[in-house]
Coordinates of C-alpha atoms and ligand atoms in Angstrom, one line a residue:
Chain A
M1458 CA 78.8 120.7 150.3
K1459 CA 82.3 119.1 151.3
L1460 CA 84.3 118.8 154.4
I1461 CA 88.2 119.3 153.6
I1462 CA 90.8 117.9 155.8
A1463 CA 94.1 119.6 155.2
V1464 CA 97.4 118.5 156.9
V1465 CA 99.7 121.3 157.2
Q1466 CA 103.1 122.1 158.4
D1467 CA 102.6 124.0 161.8
K1468 CA 104.6 127.1 160.8
D1469 CA 102.0 127.6 157.9
S1470 CA 99.1 127.1 160.0
N1471 CA 99.1 130.4 161.3
R1472 CA 99.2 131.6 158.6
L1473 CA 96.5 129.2 156.9
S1474 CA 94.4 130.2 159.1
K1475 CA 94.3 134.2 159.1
H1476 CA 94.0 133.6 155.3
L1477 CA 91.0 131.7 155.8
V1478 CA 89.3 133.8 158.0
K1479 CA 89.9 137.3 156.4
K1480 CA 88.3 135.4 152.7
G1481 CA 84.9 134.3 155.2
Y1482 CA 85.8 130.6 155.8
R1483 CA 85.7 128.9 158.8
A1484 CA 88.0 126.1 159.9
T1485 CA 88.4 123.8 162.8
K1486 CA 92.4 122.8 163.8
L1487 CA 93.3 119.6 164.9
A1488 CA 96.7 118.8 166.9
S1489 CA 98.7 116.7 164.8
T1490 CA 102.2 114.7 164.1
G1491 CA 104.2 113.3 161.6
G1492 CA 103.4 110.9 158.6
F1493 CA 102.3 112.8 155.8
L1494 CA 104.7 115.6 156.5
K1495 CA 107.5 115.5 158.8
E1496 CA 107.2 115.7 163.0
G1497 CA 104.9 119.0 163.9
N1498 CA 101.9 119.5 161.7
T1499 CA 98.2 120.7 161.5
T1500 CA 95.5 119.0 160.5
F1501 CA 92.6 121.7 159.5
L1502 CA 88.5 120.1 158.8
I1503 CA 87.0 122.7 156.8
G1504 CA 83.2 122.5 155.7
V1505 CA 82.5 124.2 152.8
K1506 CA 80.0 124.3 149.5
D1507 CA 80.8 122.5 146.5
D1508 CA 81.5 126.0 144.7
E1509 CA 83.7 127.2 147.3
I1510 CA 86.4 124.4 146.8
N1511 CA 88.9 125.6 144.2
D1512 CA 89.3 128.8 146.0
V1513 CA 89.9 127.1 149.5
L1514 CA 92.5 124.9 147.8
D1515 CA 93.8 127.7 146.2
I1516 CA 94.0 129.3 149.9
I1517 CA 95.6 126.2 151.1
Q1518 CA 97.9 126.7 148.3
E1519 CA 99.3 130.1 148.6
N1520 CA 99.7 129.2 152.6
C1521 CA 101.4 125.9 152.5
R1522 CA 102.6 125.2 149.2
S1523 CA 106.0 123.2 149.0
R1524 CA 109.1 125.5 148.2
E1525 CA 113.0 125.6 149.0
Q1526 CA 114.2 128.2 151.9
T1527 CA 117.2 129.2 152.3
V1528 CA 119.0 127.8 155.7
S1529 CA 121.9 129.4 157.3
P1530 CA 125.0 127.4 158.6
V1531 CA 124.1 128.1 162.2
S1532 CA 121.2 126.5 161.2
V1533 CA 121.5 123.2 159.8
M1534 CA 124.9 122.2 162.0
G1535 CA 122.7 120.9 164.8
G1536 CA 125.4 119.9 168.1
N1537 CA 127.7 118.7 165.7
V1538 CA 130.3 119.9 164.1
D1539 CA 130.9 117.3 161.8
S1540 CA 127.5 118.7 159.4
Y1541 CA 128.8 122.2 159.5
V1542 CA 128.3 123.5 155.6
P1543 CA 130.1 127.1 155.3
Y1544 CA 127.5 128.5 152.9
P1545 CA 124.0 128.8 153.1
I1546 CA 121.7 125.4 151.9
E1547 CA 118.2 125.1 150.3
V1548 CA 115.7 122.7 152.3
E1549 CA 111.9 121.9 151.2
V1550 CA 109.9 123.5 153.2
G1551 CA 105.9 123.4 153.8
G1552 CA 103.5 121.1 151.2
A1553 CA 100.1 120.0 151.9
T1554 CA 98.1 116.9 152.1
V1555 CA 93.9 117.7 150.9
F1556 CA 91.3 115.2 151.2
V1557 CA 87.7 116.4 150.1
L1558 CA 85.1 113.9 151.4
Q1559 CA 81.4 114.4 150.5
V1560 CA 79.6 115.6 153.4
E1561 CA 75.5 114.2 153.9
Q1562 CA 74.9 116.5 156.6
F1563 CA 75.5 119.3 157.7
H1564 CA 73.9 121.0 161.1
Q1565 CA 74.8 123.7 162.7
L1566 CA 72.7 123.6 166.1
Chain B
M672 CA 77.1 103.4 158.9
K673 CA 77.7 106.9 159.2
L674 CA 80.6 109.3 160.9
I675 CA 78.6 111.7 162.8
I676 CA 81.7 115.0 162.7
A677 CA 80.8 117.5 165.4
V678 CA 83.0 120.7 166.6
V679 CA 81.3 121.7 170.5
Q680 CA 83.0 124.3 172.5
D681 CA 84.6 122.6 175.5
K682 CA 82.7 123.9 178.5
D683 CA 79.4 121.1 176.6
S684 CA 82.1 118.6 175.5
N685 CA 81.9 117.0 179.4
R686 CA 78.2 117.2 179.4
L687 CA 78.1 115.5 176.2
S688 CA 79.8 112.8 176.5
K689 CA 78.0 111.7 179.4
H690 CA 74.7 111.7 177.3
L691 CA 76.1 109.8 174.8
V692 CA 77.7 107.2 177.0
K693 CA 74.3 106.8 178.7
K694 CA 72.1 106.3 175.6
G695 CA 74.7 103.2 174.4
Y696 CA 76.8 105.9 171.6
R697 CA 80.7 105.4 172.0
A698 CA 82.6 108.7 170.6
T699 CA 86.3 109.8 169.6
K700 CA 87.2 113.2 171.4
L701 CA 90.3 115.3 169.3
A702 CA 91.4 118.3 170.7
S703 CA 90.9 121.6 168.9
T704 CA 91.0 125.0 168.7
G705 CA 89.2 128.1 167.1
G706 CA 86.9 128.7 164.0
F707 CA 83.9 127.1 163.2
L708 CA 83.4 128.3 167.3
K709 CA 85.4 130.3 169.0
E710 CA 88.9 128.9 171.0
G711 CA 89.0 126.0 173.2
N712 CA 86.8 123.3 171.6
T713 CA 86.5 119.6 170.6
T714 CA 85.7 117.2 168.2
F715 CA 84.0 113.9 168.5
L716 CA 84.0 111.2 166.1
I717 CA 80.7 109.8 166.7
G718 CA 80.2 106.4 164.1
V719 CA 76.4 105.5 164.4
K720 CA 73.8 103.4 162.2
D721 CA 71.6 105.2 159.8
D722 CA 68.7 105.3 161.9
E723 CA 70.6 106.7 165.2
I724 CA 71.9 110.0 163.2
N725 CA 68.9 111.9 164.5
D726 CA 68.5 110.4 168.1
V727 CA 72.4 111.5 168.2
L728 CA 71.7 115.2 166.5
D729 CA 68.7 115.4 169.8
I730 CA 72.0 114.6 172.5
I731 CA 74.3 117.3 171.1
Q732 CA 71.1 119.9 170.5
E733 CA 70.1 119.2 173.9
N734 CA 73.7 119.7 175.6
C735 CA 75.5 121.9 173.0
R736 CA 73.0 124.3 171.6
S737 CA 73.8 128.0 171.1
R738 CA 72.2 129.8 174.0
E739 CA 72.0 133.1 176.3
Q740 CA 74.3 133.1 179.7
T741 CA 73.4 135.7 182.2
V742 CA 77.1 136.7 183.3
S743 CA 77.9 138.9 186.5
P744 CA 79.8 142.0 186.0
V745 CA 83.0 140.6 187.5
S746 CA 83.3 138.0 184.6
V747 CA 83.1 140.7 181.8
M748 CA 85.1 142.8 183.7
G749 CA 88.7 141.5 183.1
G750 CA 91.4 143.8 183.6
N751 CA 89.6 147.0 182.2
V752 CA 88.0 149.4 184.1
D753 CA 86.8 151.3 181.8
S754 CA 84.5 147.8 180.6
Y755 CA 82.8 147.6 183.2
V756 CA 79.4 146.5 183.0
P757 CA 77.3 147.2 186.3
Y758 CA 74.7 145.0 185.8
P759 CA 74.2 141.4 183.9
I760 CA 74.4 140.9 181.0
E761 CA 73.7 138.1 178.7
V762 CA 76.4 136.4 175.9
E763 CA 75.7 133.6 173.4
V764 CA 77.6 130.5 174.7
G765 CA 77.7 127.0 173.2
G766 CA 77.2 125.7 169.9
A767 CA 77.8 123.5 167.6
T768 CA 79.0 122.2 164.1
V769 CA 77.8 118.7 162.8
F770 CA 78.7 116.6 159.7
V771 CA 77.6 113.4 159.0
L772 CA 79.4 111.2 157.0
Q773 CA 78.8 108.0 155.0
V774 CA 81.1 105.0 156.1
E775 CA 81.9 102.7 153.4
Q776 CA 83.6 100.4 155.8
F777 CA 83.5 100.1 159.3
H778 CA 85.7 97.2 161.5
Q779 CA 86.3 96.5 165.3
L780 CA 89.4 94.6 165.2
Chain C
M1059 CA 91.3 106.9 146.9
K1060 CA 89.7 106.2 150.9
L1061 CA 90.4 108.2 154.0
I1062 CA 91.1 105.4 156.4
I1063 CA 90.3 106.9 160.2
A1064 CA 91.9 104.3 163.1
V1065 CA 91.2 105.0 166.5
V1066 CA 93.8 102.9 168.6
Q1067 CA 95.3 102.1 172.0
D1068 CA 97.8 104.5 172.7
K1069 CA 100.5 101.7 173.7
D1070 CA 99.9 100.2 169.9
S1071 CA 100.3 103.8 168.4
N1072 CA 103.9 103.5 167.1
R1073 CA 104.5 99.6 166.8
L1074 CA 101.5 100.6 163.6
S1075 CA 103.0 103.6 163.1
K1076 CA 106.3 102.0 162.0
H1077 CA 104.8 99.0 160.6
L1078 CA 102.7 101.7 158.4
V1079 CA 106.1 103.4 157.5
K1080 CA 107.6 100.4 156.9
K1081 CA 105.6 99.3 154.3
G1082 CA 105.4 102.8 152.6
Y1083 CA 102.1 104.0 154.0
R1084 CA 101.9 107.6 155.1
A1085 CA 100.2 108.5 157.9
T1086 CA 98.9 111.8 160.6
K1087 CA 98.0 110.9 164.2
L1088 CA 95.7 113.4 166.0
A1089 CA 95.8 112.8 169.7
S1090 CA 92.5 112.0 171.1
T1091 CA 90.4 110.2 174.5
G1092 CA 88.3 108.1 175.5
G1093 CA 85.0 106.6 174.3
F1094 CA 85.4 103.9 171.8
L1095 CA 88.0 102.5 173.2
K1096 CA 89.6 103.5 177.2
E1097 CA 91.3 106.6 177.5
G1098 CA 94.3 107.2 176.4
N1099 CA 94.3 106.2 172.3
T1100 CA 95.2 107.6 169.2
T1101 CA 93.3 108.8 165.9
F1102 CA 95.2 107.3 162.4
L1103 CA 94.5 109.1 159.5
I1104 CA 95.6 106.8 156.9
G1105 CA 95.1 107.6 152.4
V1106 CA 95.1 104.8 150.3
K1107 CA 94.0 103.4 146.8
D1108 CA 91.6 101.2 146.4
D1109 CA 94.0 98.2 146.2
E1110 CA 95.3 99.5 149.5
I1111 CA 93.1 98.5 151.9
N1112 CA 92.9 95.6 153.1
D1113 CA 97.0 95.9 153.3
V1114 CA 96.1 98.4 155.7
L1115 CA 93.3 96.7 157.5
D1116 CA 95.8 93.8 157.9
I1117 CA 98.9 96.1 159.2
I1118 CA 95.8 97.7 161.6
Q1119 CA 95.0 94.1 162.9
E1120 CA 98.3 92.6 163.6
N1121 CA 99.6 95.4 165.5
C1122 CA 96.8 96.5 167.4
R1123 CA 94.3 93.5 167.3
S1124 CA 92.6 93.0 170.9
R1125 CA 94.3 90.6 173.1
E1126 CA 94.8 89.0 176.4
Q1127 CA 97.4 90.5 178.6
T1128 CA 98.7 88.9 181.7
V1129 CA 99.2 91.4 184.6
S1130 CA 101.1 90.4 188.2
P1131 CA 99.4 91.3 191.1
V1132 CA 101.6 94.7 191.9
S1133 CA 99.7 96.1 188.4
V1134 CA 96.8 95.2 189.1
M1135 CA 96.8 95.9 193.3
G1136 CA 96.7 99.8 193.1
G1137 CA 96.5 101.5 196.5
N1138 CA 93.8 98.8 197.9
V1139 CA 94.9 96.2 199.7
D1140 CA 91.3 94.8 199.9
S1141 CA 92.0 94.1 195.7
Y1142 CA 94.6 92.1 196.1
V1143 CA 94.9 89.4 193.5
P1144 CA 97.5 87.2 194.1
Y1145 CA 98.2 85.3 191.2
P1146 CA 98.4 86.5 187.8
I1147 CA 95.4 87.8 185.5
E1148 CA 94.2 88.4 182.3
V1149 CA 93.2 91.7 181.0
E1150 CA 91.6 93.0 177.6
V1151 CA 94.6 95.0 175.6
G1152 CA 94.4 96.8 172.2
G1153 CA 92.0 97.0 169.9
A1154 CA 90.9 99.4 166.9
T1155 CA 88.3 100.4 166.0
V1156 CA 88.2 101.5 161.7
F1157 CA 86.4 103.5 159.4
V1158 CA 87.1 103.7 155.5
L1159 CA 85.2 106.7 153.9
Q1160 CA 85.6 107.6 149.9
V1161 CA 87.5 110.4 148.8
E1162 CA 86.3 112.9 146.6
Q1163 CA 89.2 114.2 145.7
F1164 CA 92.8 114.4 146.9
H1165 CA 95.7 116.8 146.6
Q1166 CA 99.1 117.2 147.3
L1167 CA 100.3 120.9 147.2
Ligands
NI35 NI1 98.5 137.5 152.6
NI36 NI1 71.4 115.1 181.2
NI37 NI1 107.5 94.2 163.1

């Protein structure tokens, strides 16, 4: 038995939840901020059997992996006219920080 | 030294806190949602000595264990007239998912 | 690789974050309440290499350690005239509860 602690961006959180449930995994979500990723992230606690680790890591990677996203000028502009970019730009979004811990005892009460 | 991570329903959370404190255990509560249990749960972090594990598991079980609860018609009705049940019904409430982890170092600063 | 779980008072939380970032450590903050410390605390998750543990413990100690703080009469008075103390008093603030856990696998996806 292992405990997977995964810190993911809020924007990937719902999609990850859905794909975990679809495959029969149960997770608890903790509200979290800052640090490993930018502001606005969610920490998942997922209890798994040893032979399920790789499957869950795949699900996290598929739904949260770091990727480029095209952002239109309006989105990056903010209130600052000087930073106006007159063409779409690529920004990095997503990503996950994952810890796998050994579980000594697991109980469902 | 062990770290007990217990995910319990919100409705059992205060009672569990009180009983842990009464027995001299200290816990931190993290707001959490979904997954192991239905929406609205609390994750407890409880640091214990090895010979205190069973006592804390007992306290969790006594205050959070899965049990039937009688719900009156009004409670289950919601806004939907079709689901009206003209007699009290039993629903499952409570339950706890508990992980016990080995602690390498513990510090009180 | 280790996972450091540190429960600190809210009032020390921002200072700890800043000093961790300054030294190149990344942390995730979870909102938490009660128990190990009084109401209003923050739980930090900090992933570190084995030889970084002591440095991070030092940073936590420097920014969160339990200390006396002088409180002026107005602050302790509250609404209750009977508890008025006509001179500054010392109260205990800060403190941290820290667990260090072994990490079996660490992934940055
Ligand atoms: Ni899909
Ligand atoms: Ni009682
Ligand atoms: Ni400083």
